[in-house]
PDB file of C-alpha atoms in Angstrom:
ATOM      1  CA  MET A   1       8.106  -0.666  -5.031  1.00 37.00           C
ATOM      2  CA  ALA A   2       5.054   1.524  -4.825  1.00 44.00           C
ATOM      3  CA  LEU A   3       6.500   4.588  -6.503  1.00 48.00           C
ATOM      4  CA  GLY A   4       4.745   4.672  -9.855  1.00 46.00           C
ATOM      5  CA  ASP A   5       6.445   4.256 -13.219  1.00 46.00           C
ATOM      6  CA  GLN A   6       4.661   5.899 -16.132  1.00 46.00           C
ATOM      7  CA  ASN A   7       6.883   4.099 -18.638  1.00 46.00           C
ATOM      8  CA  LEU A   8       5.227   0.662 -18.448  1.00 44.00           C
ATOM      9  CA  PRO A   9       1.753  -0.075 -19.864  1.00 42.00           C
ATOM     10  CA  GLY A  10      -1.245  -1.555 -18.099  1.00 44.00           C
ATOM     11  CA  ASP A  11      -0.595  -3.280 -14.794  1.00 45.00           C
ATOM     12  CA  GLN A  12       3.074  -3.782 -15.608  1.00 43.00           C
ATOM     13  CA  ASP A  13       4.358  -0.842 -13.641  1.00 46.00           C
ATOM     14  CA  GLY A  14       6.050   0.296 -10.462  1.00 48.00           C
ATOM     15  CA  GLU A  15       2.811   0.437  -8.486  1.00 49.00           C
ATOM     16  CA  THR A  16       2.315  -3.351  -8.802  1.00 59.00           C
ATOM     17  CA  PHE A  17       5.957  -4.397  -8.497  1.00 64.00           C
ATOM     18  CA  LYS A  18       6.184  -7.067  -5.783  1.00 65.00           C
ATOM     19  CA  GLY A  19       9.899  -7.755  -5.809  1.00 67.00           C
ATOM     20  CA  SER A  20      12.550 -10.068  -7.194  1.00 70.00           C
ATOM     21  CA  GLU A  21      12.760 -13.834  -6.715  1.00 73.00           C
ATOM     22  CA  ASN A  22      14.697 -16.938  -7.773  1.00 75.00           C
ATOM     23  CA  GLU A  23      12.088 -19.512  -8.761  1.00 77.00           C
ATOM     24  CA  SER A  24      12.400 -22.312 -11.331  1.00 70.00           C
ATOM     25  CA  ASP A  25       8.606 -22.630 -11.640  1.00 70.00           C
ATOM     26  CA  PHE A  26       8.106 -19.149 -13.074  1.00 68.00           C
ATOM     27  CA  PRO A  27       9.371 -17.321 -16.196  1.00 66.00           C
ATOM     28  CA  TYR A  28      12.837 -15.780 -16.298  1.00 60.00           C
ATOM     29  CA  GLY A  29      12.930 -11.989 -16.263  1.00 64.00           C
ATOM     30  CA  CYS A  30       9.884  -9.768 -15.762  1.00 67.00           C
ATOM     31  CA  TYR A  31       6.428 -11.284 -15.675  1.00 62.00           C
ATOM     32  CA  GLU A  32       2.938 -10.278 -14.611  1.00 68.00           C
ATOM     33  CA  CYS A  33       0.372 -12.300 -12.693  1.00 71.00           C
ATOM     34  CA  PRO A  34      -3.114 -10.994 -13.492  1.00 65.00           C
ATOM     35  CA  LYS A  35      -5.983 -10.494 -11.083  1.00 62.00           C
ATOM     36  CA  GLY A  36      -7.833 -13.691 -10.264  1.00 62.00           C
ATOM     37  CA  SER A  37      -4.853 -16.007 -10.666  1.00 63.00           C
ATOM     38  CA  ASN A  38      -4.686 -18.912  -8.206  1.00 62.00           C
ATOM     39  CA  THR A  39      -1.210 -20.043  -9.265  1.00 67.00           C
ATOM     40  CA  CYS A  40       0.789 -16.877  -8.649  1.00 72.00           C
ATOM     41  CA  GLY A  41       0.506 -13.646  -6.687  1.00 72.00           C
ATOM     42  CA  LYS A  42      -1.108 -10.708  -8.499  1.00 70.00           C
ATOM     43  CA  GLY A  43       1.415  -8.094  -9.612  1.00 71.00           C
ATOM     44  CA  THR A  44       4.695  -7.640 -11.439  1.00 71.00           C
ATOM     45  CA  TRP A  45       7.675  -9.831 -10.514  1.00 65.00           C
ATOM     46  CA  PHE A  46      11.322 -10.182 -11.564  1.00 70.00           C
ATOM     47  CA  ASN A  47      12.737 -13.725 -11.629  1.00 69.00           C
ATOM     48  CA  THR A  48      16.536 -14.155 -11.640  1.00 67.00           C
ATOM     49  CA  GLU A  49      16.394 -17.916 -12.244  1.00 62.00           C
ATOM     50  CA  SER A  50      17.721 -18.336 -15.809  1.00 53.00           C
ATOM     51  CA  SER A  51      16.211 -21.809 -16.105  1.00 52.00           C
ATOM     52  CA  GLY A  52      12.802 -20.526 -15.108  1.00 48.00           C
ATOM     53  CA  GLN A  53       9.909 -22.042 -17.021  1.00 49.00           C
ATOM     54  CA  GLY A  54       6.438 -21.027 -18.082  1.00 49.00           C
ATOM     55  CA  ASN A  55       3.431 -20.829 -15.809  1.00 49.00           C
ATOM     56  CA  LEU A  56      -0.162 -21.076 -16.981  1.00 46.00           C
ATOM     57  CA  LYS A  57      -1.113 -17.654 -15.627  1.00 50.00           C
ATOM     58  CA  ALA A  58       2.196 -15.762 -15.522  1.00 54.00           C
ATOM     59  CA  ARG A  59       2.770 -13.475 -18.531  1.00 52.00           C
ATOM     60  CA  PRO A  60       6.440 -12.614 -19.232  1.00 53.00           C
ATOM     61  CA  TYR A  61       7.086  -9.249 -20.886  1.00 47.00           C
ATOM     62  CA  CYS A  62      10.849  -8.785 -20.797  1.00 50.00           C
ATOM     63  CA  VAL A  63      13.914 -10.980 -20.443  1.00 43.00           C
ATOM     64  CA  ARG A  64      16.887  -9.358 -18.791  1.00 46.00           C
ATOM     65  CA  SER A  65      19.833 -10.599 -16.736  1.00 47.00           C
ATOM     66  CA  SER A  66      19.351  -7.937 -14.067  1.00 47.00           C
ATOM     67  CA  LEU A  67      16.708  -5.629 -12.663  1.00 44.00           C
ATOM     68  CA  ASP A  68      18.362  -2.459 -14.017  1.00 46.00           C
ATOM     69  CA  LEU A  69      15.246  -1.709 -16.010  1.00 51.00           C
ATOM     70  CA  GLU A  70      15.764   1.937 -16.732  1.00 70.00           C
ATOM     71  CA  GLN A  71      18.113   4.859 -16.519  1.00 84.00           C
ATOM     72  CA  PRO A  72      17.078   8.494 -16.888  1.00 88.00           C
ATOM     73  CA  GLU A  73      19.073  10.055 -19.712  1.00 87.00           C
ATOM     74  CA  SER A  74      19.188  13.350 -17.865  1.00 89.00           C
ATOM     75  CA  GLY A  75      20.165  11.749 -14.549  1.00 94.00           C
ATOM     76  CA  ILE A  76      17.084  13.357 -12.961  1.00 96.00           C
ATOM     77  CA  ILE A  77      14.105  11.714 -11.291  1.00 96.00           C
ATOM     78  CA  PHE A  78      11.108  13.428  -9.691  1.00 97.00           C
ATOM     79  CA  VAL A  79       9.879  11.856  -6.452  1.00 97.00           C
ATOM     80  CA  GLY A  80       7.170  12.807  -3.966  1.00 97.00           C
ATOM     81  CA  ASP A  81       3.504  13.564  -3.506  1.00 96.00           C
ATOM     82  CA  SER A  82       0.697  14.837  -5.742  1.00 95.00           C
ATOM     83  CA  ASP A  83       2.651  17.976  -6.640  1.00 97.00           C
ATOM     84  CA  VAL A  84       5.125  15.658  -8.365  1.00 96.00           C
ATOM     85  CA  ASP A  85       2.493  13.247  -9.671  1.00 93.00           C
ATOM     86  CA  TYR A  86       0.591  16.057 -11.430  1.00 95.00           C
ATOM     87  CA  TRP A  87       3.865  17.557 -12.682  1.00 96.00           C
ATOM     88  CA  ARG A  88       4.522  14.707 -15.130  1.00 89.00           C
ATOM     89  CA  GLU A  89       3.661  16.346 -18.432  1.00 87.00           C
ATOM     90  CA  SER A  90       5.445  19.678 -18.060  1.00 88.00           C
ATOM     91  CA  SER A  91       8.423  18.296 -16.117  1.00 89.00           C
ATOM     92  CA  SER A  92       9.146  15.837 -18.932  1.00 88.00           C
ATOM     93  CA  VAL A  93       9.257  18.750 -21.376  1.00 89.00           C
ATOM     94  CA  THR A  94      11.555  20.857 -19.200  1.00 90.00           C
ATOM     95  CA  PHE A  95      13.802  17.876 -18.424  1.00 92.00           C
ATOM     96  CA  PRO A  96      13.705  15.457 -21.376  1.00 92.00           C
ATOM     97  CA  GLY A  97      14.872  12.019 -20.344  1.00 91.00           C
ATOM     98  CA  SER A  98      13.838  12.479 -16.703  1.00 93.00           C
ATOM     99  CA  PHE A  99      11.500  10.086 -14.898  1.00 93.00           C
ATOM    100  CA  ASN A 100       8.583  10.996 -12.650  1.00 93.00           C
ATOM    101  CA  TYR A 101       7.685   8.709  -9.729  1.00 92.00           C
ATOM    102  CA  GLY A 102       5.227  10.932  -7.880  1.00 93.00           C
ATOM    103  CA  ILE A 103       2.238   9.393  -6.099  1.00 92.00           C
ATOM    104  CA  ALA A 104      -0.727  11.546  -5.092  1.00 93.00           C
ATOM    105  CA  GLY A 105      -1.271  11.458  -1.348  1.00 94.00           C
ATOM    106  CA  TYR A 106       2.243  10.319  -0.511  1.00 95.00           C
ATOM    107  CA  THR A 107       3.976  11.465   2.660  1.00 97.00           C
ATOM    108  CA  CYS A 108       7.712  11.742   3.303  1.00 98.00           C
ATOM    109  CA  GLN A 109       7.335   8.591   5.367  1.00 96.00           C
ATOM    110  CA  GLN A 110       5.975   6.669   2.386  1.00 96.00           C
ATOM    111  CA  VAL A 111       8.633   8.068   0.059  1.00 96.00           C
ATOM    112  CA  GLN A 112      11.470   6.977   2.339  1.00 95.00           C
ATOM    113  CA  LYS A 113      10.037   3.462   2.604  1.00 93.00           C
ATOM    114  CA  ASP A 114      10.020   3.085  -1.185  1.00 93.00           C
ATOM    115  CA  LEU A 115      13.136   4.987  -2.209  1.00 94.00           C
ATOM    116  CA  LEU A 116      15.774   2.280  -1.809  1.00 89.00           C
ATOM    117  CA  ASP A 117      13.735  -0.213  -3.831  1.00 89.00           C
ATOM    118  CA  LEU A 118      13.297   2.415  -6.507  1.00 91.00           C
ATOM    119  CA  LEU A 119      17.034   3.120  -6.666  1.00 91.00           C
ATOM    120  CA  LYS A 120      17.747  -0.594  -7.079  1.00 87.00           C
ATOM    121  CA  VAL A 121      15.808  -0.457 -10.331  1.00 86.00           C
ATOM    122  CA  VAL A 122      16.638   3.016 -11.639  1.00 91.00           C
ATOM    123  CA  LYS A 123      20.340   3.569 -12.238  1.00 90.00           C
ATOM    124  CA  GLY A 124      22.429   6.612 -13.067  1.00 93.00           C
ATOM    125  CA  VAL A 125      20.445   9.029 -10.889  1.00 96.00           C
ATOM    126  CA  LYS A 126      22.364  12.220 -10.148  1.00 96.00           C
ATOM    127  CA  PHE A 127      19.562  14.486  -8.941  1.00 97.00           C
ATOM    128  CA  ILE A 128      16.272  13.850  -7.189  1.00 98.00           C
ATOM    129  CA  VAL A 129      13.725  16.643  -7.434  1.00 98.00           C
ATOM    130  CA  LEU A 130      11.768  16.060  -4.238  1.00 98.00           C
ATOM    131  CA  VAL A 131       8.451  17.331  -2.926  1.00 98.00           C
ATOM    132  CA  CYS A 132       7.101  15.926   0.323  1.00 98.00           C
ATOM    133  CA  GLY A 133       5.979  17.080   3.746  1.00 98.00           C
ATOM    134  CA  GLU A 134       2.665  18.848   3.284  1.00 98.00           C
ATOM    135  CA  ASN A 135       0.698  15.613   3.655  1.00 97.00           C
ATOM    136  CA  ASP A 136       2.716  14.653   6.741  1.00 98.00           C
ATOM    137  CA  LEU A 137       2.039  18.037   8.331  1.00 98.00           C
ATOM    138  CA  THR A 138      -1.709  17.501   8.220  1.00 96.00           C
ATOM    139  CA  ASN A 139      -1.488  15.225  11.253  1.00 96.00           C
ATOM    140  CA  ASN A 140       2.105  15.623  12.424  1.00 98.00           C
ATOM    141  CA  SER A 141       4.418  18.294  13.775  1.00 98.00           C
ATOM    142  CA  PRO A 142       7.143  20.022  11.729  1.00 98.00           C
ATOM    143  CA  SER A 143       9.703  18.146  13.857  1.00 98.00           C
ATOM    144  CA  VAL A 144       8.286  14.709  13.036  1.00 98.00           C
ATOM    145  CA  THR A 145       7.870  15.627   9.377  1.00 98.00           C
ATOM    146  CA  PHE A 146      11.452  16.864   9.141  1.00 98.00           C
ATOM    147  CA  LYS A 147      12.753  13.625  10.685  1.00 98.00           C
ATOM    148  CA  ARG A 148      10.870  11.706   8.014  1.00 98.00           C
ATOM    149  CA  PHE A 149      12.321  13.927   5.326  1.00 98.00           C
ATOM    150  CA  ARG A 150      15.846  13.421   6.709  1.00 98.00           C
ATOM    151  CA  LYS A 151      15.485   9.686   6.158  1.00 98.00           C
ATOM    152  CA  VAL A 152      14.634  10.303   2.508  1.00 98.00           C
ATOM    153  CA  TYR A 153      17.582  12.654   2.145  1.00 98.00           C
ATOM    154  CA  GLN A 154      20.021  10.294   3.855  1.00 98.00           C
ATOM    155  CA  LYS A 155      19.046   7.417   1.580  1.00 97.00           C
ATOM    156  CA  ALA A 156      19.681   9.600  -1.460  1.00 98.00           C
ATOM    157  CA  ARG A 157      23.056  10.747  -0.146  1.00 97.00           C
ATOM    158  CA  ARG A 158      24.187   7.160   0.484  1.00 96.00           C
ATOM    159  CA  LYS A 159      23.881   6.761  -3.286  1.00 96.00           C
ATOM    160  CA  ASN A 160      25.751  10.055  -3.821  1.00 96.00           C
ATOM    161  CA  ILE A 161      22.599  11.650  -5.245  1.00 97.00           C
ATOM    162  CA  ARG A 162      21.989  15.367  -4.843  1.00 97.00           C
ATOM    163  CA  VAL A 163      18.524  16.529  -3.764  1.00 98.00           C
ATOM    164  CA  LEU A 164      16.702  19.574  -5.110  1.00 98.00           C
ATOM    165  CA  MET A 165      13.773  20.244  -2.796  1.00 98.00           C
ATOM    166  CA  MET A 166      10.710  22.317  -3.560  1.00 98.00           C
ATOM    167  CA  GLY A 167       9.373  23.916  -0.387  1.00 98.00           C
ATOM    168  CA  THR A 168       5.799  24.159   0.812  1.00 98.00           C
ATOM    169  CA  LYS A 169       3.126  26.211  -0.941  1.00 98.00           C
ATOM    170  CA  PRO A 170       0.948  28.877   0.734  1.00 98.00           C
ATOM    171  CA  GLU A 171      -2.201  27.289  -0.675  1.00 97.00           C
ATOM    172  CA  PRO A 172      -5.375  29.365  -0.370  1.00 94.00           C
ATOM    173  CA  ASP A 173      -7.342  26.571   1.304  1.00 93.00           C
ATOM    174  CA  THR A 174      -4.813  25.393   3.915  1.00 96.00           C
ATOM    175  CA  GLY A 175      -4.306  28.553   5.942  1.00 95.00           C
ATOM    176  CA  ASN A 176      -4.559  26.598   9.199  1.00 97.00           C
ATOM    177  CA  LEU A 177      -1.396  24.691   8.233  1.00 97.00           C
ATOM    178  CA  HIS A 178       0.749  27.591   7.063  1.00 98.00           C
ATOM    179  CA  GLY A 179       2.397  28.026  10.453  1.00 98.00           C
ATOM    180  CA  LYS A 180       3.570  24.411  10.272  1.00 98.00           C
ATOM    181  CA  TYR A 181       4.670  24.921   6.673  1.00 98.00           C
ATOM    182  CA  ARG A 182       6.902  27.839   7.627  1.00 98.00           C
ATOM    183  CA  LYS A 183       8.503  25.959  10.525  1.00 98.00           C
ATOM    184  CA  TYR A 184       9.172  22.955   8.296  1.00 98.00           C
ATOM    185  CA  ASP A 185      10.709  25.174   5.607  1.00 98.00           C
ATOM    186  CA  ASN A 186      12.942  26.807   8.219  1.00 98.00           C
ATOM    187  CA  ARG A 187      14.344  23.404   9.126  1.00 98.00           C
ATOM    188  CA  LEU A 188      14.962  22.642   5.462  1.00 98.00           C
ATOM    189  CA  ARG A 189      16.820  25.925   4.987  1.00 98.00           C
ATOM    190  CA  ARG A 190      19.067  25.210   7.960  1.00 98.00           C
ATOM    191  CA  LEU A 191      19.826  21.746   6.626  1.00 98.00           C
ATOM    192  CA  ALA A 192      20.698  23.181   3.214  1.00 98.00           C
ATOM    193  CA  GLN A 193      23.239  25.520   4.812  1.00 96.00           C
ATOM    194  CA  LYS A 194      24.709  22.821   7.038  1.00 97.00           C
ATOM    195  CA  GLU A 195      25.100  20.364   4.174  1.00 97.00           C
ATOM    196  CA  ALA A 196      26.612  22.985   1.869  1.00 95.00           C
ATOM    197  CA  GLU A 197      29.216  23.910   4.469  1.00 93.00           C
ATOM    198  CA  LYS A 198      30.191  20.240   4.814  1.00 92.00           C
ATOM    199  CA  ASN A 199      30.613  19.759   1.059  1.00 88.00           C
ATOM    200  CA  LEU A 200      32.600  22.743  -0.163  1.00 82.00           C
ATOM    201  CA  LYS A 201      34.464  20.861  -2.892  1.00 81.00           C
ATOM    202  CA  ASP A 202      31.552  18.985  -4.459  1.00 84.00           C
ATOM    203  CA  GLY A 203      28.879  21.682  -4.365  1.00 88.00           C
ATOM    204  CA  PRO A 204      25.729  21.787  -2.239  1.00 95.00           C
ATOM    205  CA  PRO A 205      24.209  18.291  -1.959  1.00 97.00           C
ATOM    206  CA  PHE A 206      20.869  19.741  -0.841  1.00 98.00           C
ATOM    207  CA  ILE A 207      19.375  22.669  -2.733  1.00 98.00           C
ATOM    208  CA  PHE A 208      16.200  24.296  -1.471  1.00 98.00           C
ATOM    209  CA  VAL A 209      13.795  26.312  -3.631  1.00 98.00           C
ATOM    210  CA  ASP A 210      11.769  28.531  -1.297  1.00 98.00           C
ATOM    211  CA  VAL A 211       8.370  28.200  -2.941  1.00 98.00           C
ATOM    212  CA  TYR A 212       6.434  29.676  -0.035  1.00 98.00           C
ATOM    213  CA  LYS A 213       8.310  32.993  -0.052  1.00 98.00           C
ATOM    214  CA  ALA A 214       8.461  33.050  -3.844  1.00 98.00           C
ATOM    215  CA  PHE A 215       4.699  32.690  -4.220  1.00 98.00           C
ATOM    216  CA  LYS A 216       4.112  35.279  -1.510  1.00 98.00           C
ATOM    217  CA  SER A 217       6.361  37.716  -3.377  1.00 98.00           C
ATOM    218  CA  LEU A 218       4.087  37.201  -6.390  1.00 98.00           C
ATOM    219  CA  ASN A 219       1.115  38.065  -4.106  1.00 98.00           C
ATOM    220  CA  ASN A 220       0.131  34.377  -4.184  1.00 98.00           C
ATOM    221  CA  PRO A 221      -2.683  34.773  -6.761  1.00 98.00           C
ATOM    222  CA  ARG A 222      -5.352  32.097  -6.987  1.00 97.00           C
ATOM    223  CA  SER A 223      -4.298  31.553 -10.589  1.00 98.00           C
ATOM    224  CA  LEU A 224      -1.215  29.670  -9.352  1.00 98.00           C
ATOM    225  CA  TYR A 225      -3.506  26.905  -8.103  1.00 98.00           C
ATOM    226  CA  ALA A 226      -5.994  24.422  -9.486  1.00 96.00           C
ATOM    227  CA  GLN A 227      -9.685  24.774  -8.698  1.00 94.00           C
ATOM    228  CA  ASP A 228      -9.290  22.792  -5.477  1.00 93.00           C
ATOM    229  CA  GLY A 229      -7.066  25.526  -4.019  1.00 93.00           C
ATOM    230  CA  LEU A 230      -4.460  22.902  -3.086  1.00 93.00           C
ATOM    231  CA  HIS A 231      -2.638  21.746  -6.188  1.00 96.00           C
ATOM    232  CA  LEU A 232      -0.823  23.779  -8.798  1.00 97.00           C
ATOM    233  CA  SER A 233      -2.304  25.089 -12.024  1.00 97.00           C
ATOM    234  CA  ALA A 234      -0.423  25.192 -15.320  1.00 96.00           C
ATOM    235  CA  GLU A 235       0.708  28.698 -14.360  1.00 97.00           C
ATOM    236  CA  GLY A 236       2.064  27.451 -11.040  1.00 98.00           C
ATOM    237  CA  TYR A 237       3.941  24.601 -12.695  1.00 97.00           C
ATOM    238  CA  ALA A 238       5.379  26.990 -15.270  1.00 97.00           C
ATOM    239  CA  TYR A 239       7.088  28.850 -12.426  1.00 98.00           C
ATOM    240  CA  TRP A 240       8.286  25.595 -10.884  1.00 98.00           C
ATOM    241  CA  ASN A 241       9.773  24.402 -14.173  1.00 97.00           C
ATOM    242  CA  THR A 242      11.687  27.643 -14.605  1.00 97.00           C
ATOM    243  CA  TRP A 243      12.949  27.713 -11.013  1.00 98.00           C
ATOM    244  CA  VAL A 244      14.008  24.066 -10.958  1.00 97.00           C
ATOM    245  CA  GLN A 245      15.812  24.339 -14.266  1.00 95.00           C
ATOM    246  CA  ASN A 246      17.636  27.422 -13.060  1.00 95.00           C
ATOM    247  CA  ALA A 247      18.673  25.856  -9.734  1.00 95.00           C
ATOM    248  CA  HIS A 248      19.685  22.569 -11.339  1.00 95.00           C
ATOM    249  CA  ASP A 249      21.690  24.058 -14.180  1.00 92.00           C
ATOM    250  CA  ASN A 250      23.572  26.409 -11.882  1.00 92.00           C
ATOM    251  CA  ALA A 251      24.397  23.483  -9.598  1.00 92.00           C
ATOM    252  CA  LEU A 252      26.109  21.726 -12.494  1.00 89.00           C
ATOM    253  CA  CYS A 253      28.620  24.605 -12.756  1.00 81.00           C
ATOM    254  CA  ASP A 254      28.754  24.151 -16.519  1.00 68.00           C
ATOM    255  CA  ASP A 255      30.308  27.107 -18.344  1.00 57.00           C
ATOM    256  CA  ASN A 256      28.519  26.083 -21.545  1.00 56.00           C
ATOM    257  CA  ASP A 257      25.029  26.138 -20.031  1.00 52.00           C
ATOM    258  CA  ASP A 258      22.878  29.197 -20.690  1.00 53.00           C
ATOM    259  CA  TYR A 259      21.454  29.127 -17.138  1.00 50.00           C
ATOM    260  CA  TYR A 260      24.838  28.879 -15.455  1.00 48.00           C
ATOM    261  CA  HIS A 261      26.314  31.863 -13.633  1.00 54.00           C
ATOM    262  CA  LYS A 262      29.667  31.499 -11.882  1.00 62.00           C
ATOM    263  CA  ASP A 263      28.656  33.526  -8.842  1.00 69.00           C
ATOM    264  CA  THR A 264      25.694  31.202  -8.110  1.00 78.00           C
ATOM    265  CA  CYS A 265      27.408  27.893  -8.820  1.00 84.00           C
ATOM    266  CA  ASN A 266      27.447  27.065  -5.098  1.00 91.00           C
ATOM    267  CA  CYS A 267      23.973  28.345  -4.309  1.00 95.00           C
ATOM    268  CA  TYR A 268      21.959  26.215  -1.892  1.00 97.00           C
ATOM    269  CA  LEU A 269      18.932  28.461  -1.352  1.00 98.00           C
ATOM    270  CA  TRP A 270      16.841  29.948  -4.141  1.00 98.00           C
ATOM    271  CA  LYS A 271      13.868  32.320  -4.197  1.00 98.00           C
ATOM    272  CA  LYS A 272      12.480  32.384  -7.716  1.00 97.00           C
ATOM    273  CA  MET A 273      15.519  33.012  -9.952  1.00 96.00           C
ATOM    274  CA  THR A 274      17.553  34.708  -7.231  1.00 96.00           C
ATOM    275  CA  CYS A 275      20.196  32.975  -5.154  1.00 95.00           C
ATOM    276  CA  THR A 276      19.662  34.084  -1.553  1.00 96.00           C
ATOM    277  CA  LYS A 277      22.322  31.897   0.097  1.00 95.00           C
ATOM    278  CA  LYS A 278      25.511  30.395  -1.278  1.00 93.00           C
ATOM    279  CA  ILE A 279      28.861  29.090  -0.127  1.00 86.00           C
ATOM    280  CA  GLU A 280      31.799  31.312  -0.919  1.00 77.00           C
ATOM    281  CA  VAL A 281      34.614  29.191  -2.285  1.00 65.00           C
ATOM    282  CA  GLU A 282      38.094  30.608  -2.469  1.00 62.00           C
ATOM    283  CA  GLY A 283      40.062  30.518  -5.677  1.00 51.00           C
TER     284      GLY A 283
END
């Protein structure tokens, strides 16, 4: 599992997780093998063998009967590339009890390879806030990138998890890619509509926040971005936090939530705080 977990200290985290095993020669539960060990493989392991014994180099740090190590209190996890990775601090404030598993440089292809392993460990996930595709588009077509994204989405849906997707950004320093960005976003919009129409009773399973058009409507100031002209600044993330909270809370259709509005309960396409596409449900 390469998707990072900020909740474990040192090397005992998701980036070094090597998998589960059933070995009597190693400690029961979670243990770490440090760098330089010649008796066990470097990384974090989970041993299901209850009679497992000590090993000179292996360092146990939890004893559990299963690998259900964590569960987000809010039911929300953030997954994706650097835009998610660098979102950790403010996203945890906006969504207390959420987990962030972003990895800088990740593509949709890498996310889909890791997602099932992640969901074996993290239970109770109801929403994935997803950002991926821009890194894929550097060397791939919108069609290939979308196919990679679909694999991520399908894996989430098999677990009955809804996906809230942040679209591409019109970054100042990637103008040569903006045509690809727009084509990719168009495919995501069409998928959002198709999936909403198939799931009238349960609400849209795929919700798309149109970041590209939203930032353009704000005149896309440089202040939305970090100094590198690629990643978001605190100002940019402030918009994202507000837009994600609005889209998420409306999707819950909770009459007691301040962000909820009955007429946007079935919204699947958002531009800033405005619902631009929704499914009309009778009754």
